Amino acid sequence: MSQHRHPGAPGRAGAVPALPDLPEATVARLPEYLRALHNLADAGHETVSSEGLANAAGVNSAKLRKDLSHLGSYGTRGVGYDVALLIEQIESVLGLTQCRSVALVGVGNLGHALAGYDGFASRGFRIAALFDADPARVGEEINGLVVRHVDELPRVAAEQLISIGVIATPASAAQAVADQLVAVGVTSILNFAPCVLSVPEGVDMRKVDLAIELQILSFHEHRKASLTALPGTAGSALTALPGGLAATDTQEAIGT
Amino acid sequence: MSQHRHPGAPGRAGAVPALPDLPEATVARLPEYLRALHNLADAGHETVSSEGLANAAGVNSAKLRKDLSHLGSYGTRGVGYDVALLIEQIESVLGLTQCRSVALVGVGNLGHALAGYDGFASRGFRIAALFDADPARVGEEINGLVVRHVDELPRVAAEQLISIGVIATPASAAQAVADQLVAVGVTSILNFAPCVLSVPEGVDMRKVDLAIELQILSFHEHRKASLTALPGTAGSALTALPGGLAATDTQEAIGT
DNA sequence: AGGCGCTTGTGAAGACGTGCACAAATCGCG
DNA sequence: CGCGATTTGTGCACGTCTTCACAAGCGCCT
Ligand SMILES: NC(=O)c1ccc[n+]([C@@H]2O[C@H](COP(=O)([O-])OP(=O)(O)OC[C@H]3O[C@@H](n4cnc5c(N)ncnc54)[C@H](O)[C@@H]3O)[C@@H](O)[C@H]2O)c1
Ligand SMILES: NC(=O)c1ccc[n+]([C@@H]2O[C@H](COP(=O)([O-])OP(=O)(O)OC[C@H]3O[C@@H](n4cnc5c(N)ncnc54)[C@H](O)[C@@H]3O)[C@@H](O)[C@H]2O)c1
């Protein structure tokens, strides 16, 4: 992945924050830290050690410290990190201090679930508009939002600034929708359709593909099966645990 | 990620296939190649060059060749790869030659969408059972499958071999559900709940988290905004493309 | 048969990510 | 005031992944 290293960009940011050019792997973990921190805050913790937070987020403590050090975070040696302060810092870095508007295109099977999901608002994202191409769906109201025809996208985008576009149409329509989103100035897209999309430089694309996840799991399942076929050691994977308690130390396969 | 290198395991597999211990990054891309290959096959192509397939899958051609070389694939120099043969090879490596049964736990907002999704069957996965804890949902029929109470999991799992468990419950119930799945012998789990789950060694866990994807996009959006604030060069990201055609060469940010 | 163009497979180098291990810093307590 | 317990921040080494560049192989055309 050679992306996100925009070539001619000078290392300095505009005004106050002085963005320190975080490693992509770190960025991908910050949201997990953030969720763990919110849980800790709700539980009444004022501070947390790197070990504690790492456990709560399911990562190595050294990795966590390095990640936080990248954003110049201030922990106190011998004590740990101030939970509230760290939440503030991470939210600031992730750009979550302002509420971001999301446009959802394709209100079918999956689109309905997404439109009704409350996990958006709780993290500072607001579904600003719903679009579909099917006249039968246009006008339907979901969660207080009316489904509009996708042709109205330019007009709606002109009214309110759309931060992120979400594509939940069939794969055959996804590229066209992406082009439309880009045309109205959307520079971040999350795609649920199982296909590759081309977008111009400067537009960020992320993809969620259920089938791929299942196939990766299938591979490991296949591999485990052919390993238990004959080796003398360890066939314990198939036996259930004694109690219902899972071991708290292991966590496997987070390809992300 | 130190996972998937099971320590004591000898390098040799059981019988025929001689699994060559693929790099994890390669495994994650094989499903994409597979989809691209199916598209090519449907379009009537008999062979494809690494360049052509790489384009269709949205990756670098050198990377694609190295990936395929890992599974000992036989392309022909000067010609390319036999599409049908390559499909067969990849499906065999991914363990897709046998149909895998999936158990879905949590038939709520998201669970309904998943249960009604036809992208499962088309890739060799079969939803074998639906479970929920809410008595009001038990008995409901979705897509020809009856929702059962989650307490019946052991009995159902004994009847049919479950390959993969999918968790679509609220986060508060996810760990308990994971424990139950592990207890009945499931060794691969796909989790949609926004939380970290502990599973014993030998069980593979993958996670799909919408909120994390949005927050990563938010970060890049934030970064782009503070870059366009003052630098003299390149403010072209905001201007729409000339036609509706997207450039075919760039693709950004696939953290997966 | 021979040459030519095209494509694969891979060695090597570099970029990136991870985790250990330890010095430096801070707090609390005697 | 000093000391020990604790925890952060990071230098360093290692493994993984990516990309370039090119020799070797294949088919086709003359
Ligand atoms: N349902 C799932 O659980 C699931 C899971 C993973 C991925 N997906 C993928 O998500 C996408 C949507 O899945 P779904 O099950 O909701 O399909 P669906 O057919 O139920 O919904 C698709 C919706 O998109 C609309 N649409 C079609 N063309 C459009 C266009 N050009 N502009 C705007 N809207 C348009 C249709 O009218 C329809 O309402 C598919 O690509 C699917 O492969 C679905
Ligand atoms: N809806 C979305 O678009 C979306 C997107 C991303 C992630 N998620 C996550 O997916 C999960 C499900 O979301 P949802 O919108 O479908 O929620 P939901 O509340 O609509 O559905 C949850 C279902 O799980 C069932 N359930 C609760 N405890 C259970 C248990 N112990 N065993 C079995 N079933 C149990 C409930 O009865 C309910 O039917 C949540 O964790 C959510 O954060 C949802």
Short mmCIF file of C-alpha atoms in Angstrom, two decimals, chain A residues 1 3-6 8-10 12-15 17 19 21-22 24 27-32 34-35 39 55-58 63 92-98 100 102 109-110 112-117 119-120 123 125 162-166 175 179 182-190 192-227 229-231 233 237-241 243-256, chain B residues 1 3-6 8-10 12-15 17 19 21-22 24 27-32 34-35 39 55-58 63 92-98 100 102 109-110 112-117 119-120 123 125 162-166 175 179-180 182-190 192-227 229-231 233 237-241 244-256:
data_model
loop_
_atom_site.label_atom_id
_atom_site.label_comp_id
_atom_site.label_asym_id
_atom_site.label_seq_id
_atom_site.Cartn_x
_atom_site.Cartn_y
_atom_site.Cartn_z
CA MET A 1 0.00 0.00 0.00
CA GLN A 3 -1.15 5.25 -0.58
CA HIS A 4 -1.66 8.13 1.78
CA ARG A 5 1.80 9.43 1.14
CA HIS A 6 0.78 12.29 -1.05
CA GLY A 8 4.54 16.82 -2.92
CA ALA A 9 2.96 17.54 0.43
CA PRO A 10 5.21 19.35 2.87
CA ARG A 12 3.86 20.80 8.05
CA ALA A 13 0.16 21.23 8.52
CA GLY A 14 -1.83 24.41 8.41
CA ALA A 15 -2.39 26.00 11.76
CA PRO A 17 -2.59 20.77 15.32
CA LEU A 19 -0.47 16.59 12.19
CA ASP A 21 1.88 11.94 9.74
CA LEU A 22 0.76 8.81 11.57
CA GLU A 24 -1.52 3.79 8.68
CA VAL A 27 -4.59 5.05 12.53
CA ALA A 28 -6.48 1.79 12.11
CA ARG A 29 -6.03 1.01 15.80
CA LEU A 30 -6.90 4.41 17.26
CA PRO A 31 -10.66 3.81 16.97
CA GLU A 32 -10.24 0.63 19.01
CA LEU A 34 -11.06 5.10 21.66
CA ARG A 35 -13.83 2.60 22.24
CA ASN A 39 -15.79 1.93 28.22
CA ASN A 55 -5.80 -5.52 27.33
CA ALA A 56 -9.09 -3.73 26.85
CA ALA A 57 -8.29 -3.08 23.21
CA GLY A 58 -6.88 -6.52 22.51
CA LYS A 63 2.46 -1.48 20.40
CA SER A 92 -9.05 15.42 17.83
CA VAL A 93 -6.56 13.48 15.73
CA LEU A 94 -9.31 11.43 14.09
CA GLY A 95 -11.24 14.57 13.27
CA LEU A 96 -14.22 13.54 15.34
CA THR A 97 -14.58 16.87 17.09
CA GLN A 98 -16.92 17.98 14.34
CA ARG A 100 -19.51 14.35 10.05
CA VAL A 102 -22.80 10.59 5.83
CA ASN A 109 -31.57 -5.12 2.34
CA LEU A 110 -28.29 -3.95 3.82
CA HIS A 112 -32.02 -0.53 5.71
CA ALA A 113 -29.91 -2.09 8.45
CA LEU A 114 -27.30 0.64 8.12
CA ALA A 115 -29.89 3.41 8.12
CA GLY A 116 -31.37 2.07 11.32
CA TYR A 117 -28.05 1.58 13.05
CA GLY A 119 -23.76 3.06 16.24
CA PHE A 120 -23.35 5.96 13.82
CA ARG A 123 -19.56 8.09 17.39
CA PHE A 125 -21.51 10.46 12.51
CA ILE A 162 -21.23 15.56 2.86
CA SER A 163 -18.11 14.15 4.49
CA ILE A 164 -18.45 10.49 3.63
CA GLY A 165 -20.39 8.47 1.07
CA VAL A 166 -21.51 4.91 1.75
CA GLN A 175 -18.90 2.34 -9.98
CA ASP A 179 -18.49 8.51 -9.86
CA VAL A 182 -16.96 12.05 -6.49
CA ALA A 183 -18.62 14.46 -8.89
CA VAL A 184 -20.42 16.23 -6.04
CA GLY A 185 -17.20 16.58 -4.07
CA VAL A 186 -17.22 13.56 -1.75
CA THR A 187 -13.63 12.55 -0.99
CA SER A 188 -14.20 9.55 1.29
CA ILE A 189 -16.17 6.47 0.33
CA LEU A 190 -17.05 3.27 2.13
CA PHE A 192 -20.09 -2.57 0.64
CA ALA A 193 -20.50 -3.83 -2.91
CA PRO A 194 -18.25 -6.75 -3.83
CA CYS A 195 -16.24 -5.12 -6.60
CA VAL A 196 -13.21 -2.93 -7.13
CA LEU A 197 -13.90 0.74 -7.67
CA SER A 198 -11.69 3.28 -9.40
CA VAL A 199 -11.54 6.70 -7.87
CA PRO A 200 -9.30 9.64 -8.69
CA GLU A 201 -6.31 10.47 -6.57
CA GLY A 202 -7.23 12.33 -3.44
CA VAL A 203 -10.33 10.27 -2.81
CA ASP A 204 -10.10 7.66 -0.09
CA MET A 205 -11.80 4.32 -0.60
CA ARG A 206 -12.43 1.66 1.96
CA LYS A 207 -14.19 -1.60 1.42
CA VAL A 208 -16.15 -4.00 3.58
CA ASP A 209 -16.64 -7.38 1.99
CA LEU A 210 -18.37 -10.10 3.89
CA ALA A 211 -17.62 -12.80 1.34
CA ILE A 212 -13.90 -12.14 1.57
CA GLU A 213 -13.96 -12.45 5.34
CA LEU A 214 -15.73 -15.78 5.10
CA GLN A 215 -13.31 -17.07 2.51
CA ILE A 216 -10.34 -16.16 4.68
CA LEU A 217 -11.92 -18.03 7.55
CA SER A 218 -12.58 -20.92 5.19
CA PHE A 219 -8.89 -21.08 4.33
CA HIS A 220 -7.83 -21.37 7.94
CA GLU A 221 -10.56 -23.89 8.59
CA HIS A 222 -9.28 -25.92 5.66
CA ARG A 223 -5.72 -25.66 6.91
CA LYS A 224 -6.63 -26.69 10.44
CA ALA A 225 -8.48 -29.67 9.05
CA SER A 226 -5.51 -30.92 7.08
CA LEU A 227 -3.20 -30.42 10.05
CA ALA A 229 -5.27 -35.24 9.88
CA LEU A 230 -2.12 -36.93 11.08
CA PRO A 231 0.38 -35.04 13.24
CA THR A 233 0.83 -33.39 18.61
CA ALA A 237 -8.73 -27.53 19.07
CA LEU A 238 -11.83 -29.65 18.77
CA THR A 239 -12.45 -30.30 22.45
CA ALA A 240 -14.64 -27.76 24.18
CA LEU A 241 -13.31 -25.72 27.06
CA GLY A 243 -16.15 -24.11 31.67
CA GLY A 244 -17.73 -21.44 29.52
CA LEU A 245 -14.81 -19.16 30.25
CA ALA A 246 -12.54 -18.27 27.39
CA ALA A 247 -8.87 -17.79 27.92
CA THR A 248 -8.21 -14.10 28.29
CA ASP A 249 -4.82 -14.00 26.69
CA THR A 250 -5.18 -15.14 23.13
CA GLN A 251 -6.82 -13.42 20.21
CA GLU A 252 -6.31 -14.54 16.68
CA ALA A 253 -6.35 -13.32 13.14
CA ILE A 254 -7.08 -9.66 12.88
CA GLY A 255 -6.04 -9.09 9.32
CA THR A 256 -7.08 -5.52 9.55
CA MET B 1 0.06 -10.09 14.65
CA GLN B 3 -0.93 -15.41 14.89
CA HIS B 4 -1.43 -18.21 12.45
CA ARG B 5 2.06 -19.50 12.99
CA HIS B 6 1.07 -22.35 15.18
CA GLY B 8 4.83 -26.83 17.09
CA ALA B 9 3.25 -27.58 13.75
CA PRO B 10 5.54 -29.35 11.30
CA ARG B 12 4.24 -30.76 6.08
CA ALA B 13 0.53 -31.23 5.59
CA GLY B 14 -1.38 -34.44 5.74
CA ALA B 15 -1.95 -36.09 2.42
CA PRO B 17 -2.36 -30.96 -1.23
CA LEU B 19 -0.30 -26.74 1.89
CA ASP B 21 2.01 -22.09 4.34
CA LEU B 22 0.86 -18.97 2.51
CA GLU B 24 -1.41 -13.98 5.49
CA VAL B 27 -4.54 -15.25 1.67
CA ALA B 28 -6.46 -12.01 2.14
CA ARG B 29 -6.08 -11.21 -1.55
CA LEU B 30 -6.93 -14.60 -3.01
CA PRO B 31 -10.70 -14.03 -2.68
CA GLU B 32 -10.35 -10.84 -4.71
CA LEU B 34 -11.15 -15.31 -7.38
CA ARG B 35 -13.95 -12.82 -7.90
CA ASN B 39 -15.98 -12.11 -13.85
CA ASN B 55 -6.06 -4.58 -13.03
CA ALA B 56 -9.32 -6.42 -12.54
CA ALA B 57 -8.47 -7.09 -8.92
CA GLY B 58 -7.09 -3.64 -8.20
CA LYS B 63 2.34 -8.59 -6.24
CA SER B 92 -9.00 -25.61 -3.64
CA VAL B 93 -6.48 -23.67 -1.56
CA LEU B 94 -9.22 -21.65 0.15
CA GLY B 95 -11.11 -24.81 0.98
CA LEU B 96 -14.14 -23.79 -1.06
CA THR B 97 -14.50 -27.13 -2.79
CA GLN B 98 -16.79 -28.25 -0.02
CA ARG B 100 -19.37 -24.67 4.34
CA VAL B 102 -22.62 -20.95 8.62
CA ASN B 109 -31.48 -5.30 12.26
CA LEU B 110 -28.21 -6.44 10.75
CA HIS B 112 -31.94 -9.91 8.88
CA ALA B 113 -29.88 -8.34 6.12
CA LEU B 114 -27.25 -11.03 6.42
CA ALA B 115 -29.80 -13.82 6.45
CA GLY B 116 -31.34 -12.51 3.27
CA TYR B 117 -28.06 -11.97 1.49
CA GLY B 119 -23.81 -13.41 -1.75
CA PHE B 120 -23.31 -16.30 0.66
CA ARG B 123 -19.55 -18.41 -2.96
CA PHE B 125 -21.42 -20.81 1.93
CA ILE B 162 -20.97 -25.88 11.58
CA SER B 163 -17.88 -24.46 9.89
CA ILE B 164 -18.25 -20.79 10.76
CA GLY B 165 -20.17 -18.81 13.35
CA VAL B 166 -21.33 -15.25 12.69
CA GLN B 175 -18.57 -12.65 24.38
CA ASP B 179 -18.11 -18.82 24.26
CA GLN B 180 -21.19 -20.81 23.32
CA VAL B 182 -16.59 -22.34 20.86
CA ALA B 183 -18.20 -24.76 23.29
CA VAL B 184 -20.02 -26.56 20.49
CA GLY B 185 -16.84 -26.87 18.45
CA VAL B 186 -16.91 -23.87 16.12
CA THR B 187 -13.34 -22.83 15.32
CA SER B 188 -13.97 -19.83 13.05
CA ILE B 189 -15.95 -16.77 14.04
CA LEU B 190 -16.89 -13.57 12.24
CA PHE B 192 -19.95 -7.74 13.78
CA ALA B 193 -20.33 -6.49 17.33
CA PRO B 194 -18.09 -3.55 18.24
CA CYS B 195 -16.03 -5.17 20.96
CA VAL B 196 -12.98 -7.33 21.46
CA LEU B 197 -13.60 -11.02 22.00
CA SER B 198 -11.35 -13.54 23.70
CA VAL B 199 -11.21 -16.96 22.17
CA PRO B 200 -8.93 -19.87 22.97
CA GLU B 201 -5.95 -20.69 20.82
CA GLY B 202 -6.90 -22.57 17.69
CA VAL B 203 -10.03 -20.52 17.10
CA ASP B 204 -9.87 -17.90 14.37
CA MET B 205 -11.58 -14.57 14.91
CA ARG B 206 -12.28 -11.91 12.34
CA LYS B 207 -14.06 -8.67 12.93
CA VAL B 208 -16.09 -6.29 10.79
CA ASP B 209 -16.59 -2.92 12.38
CA LEU B 210 -18.38 -0.21 10.50
CA ALA B 211 -17.63 2.51 13.05
CA ILE B 212 -13.90 1.88 12.77
CA GLU B 213 -14.02 2.19 8.99
CA LEU B 214 -15.83 5.50 9.25
CA GLN B 215 -13.37 6.82 11.80
CA ILE B 216 -10.43 5.92 9.60
CA LEU B 217 -12.06 7.79 6.74
CA SER B 218 -12.71 10.66 9.11
CA PHE B 219 -9.02 10.84 9.93
CA HIS B 220 -8.01 11.14 6.29
CA GLU B 221 -10.77 13.64 5.67
CA HIS B 222 -9.45 15.67 8.57
CA ARG B 223 -5.91 15.43 7.27
CA LYS B 224 -6.88 16.45 3.76
CA ALA B 225 -8.75 19.44 5.18
CA SER B 226 -5.74 20.72 7.09
CA LEU B 227 -3.48 20.22 4.08
CA ALA B 229 -5.60 25.02 4.26
CA LEU B 230 -2.47 26.74 3.03
CA PRO B 231 -0.02 24.89 0.76
CA THR B 233 0.33 23.30 -4.63
CA ALA B 237 -9.12 17.28 -4.95
CA LEU B 238 -12.27 19.32 -4.68
CA THR B 239 -12.87 19.90 -8.36
CA ALA B 240 -15.04 17.32 -10.03
CA LEU B 241 -13.70 15.23 -12.88
CA GLY B 244 -18.12 10.87 -15.35
CA LEU B 245 -15.14 8.62 -16.02
CA ALA B 246 -12.84 7.87 -13.14
CA ALA B 247 -9.15 7.41 -13.69
CA THR B 248 -8.45 3.71 -13.96
CA ASP B 249 -5.06 3.65 -12.33
CA THR B 250 -5.44 4.84 -8.78
CA GLN B 251 -7.06 3.12 -5.84
CA GLU B 252 -6.54 4.25 -2.31
CA ALA B 253 -6.48 3.04 1.22
CA ILE B 254 -7.22 -0.63 1.50
CA GLY B 255 -6.17 -1.21 5.05
CA THR B 256 -7.33 -4.77 4.91
#
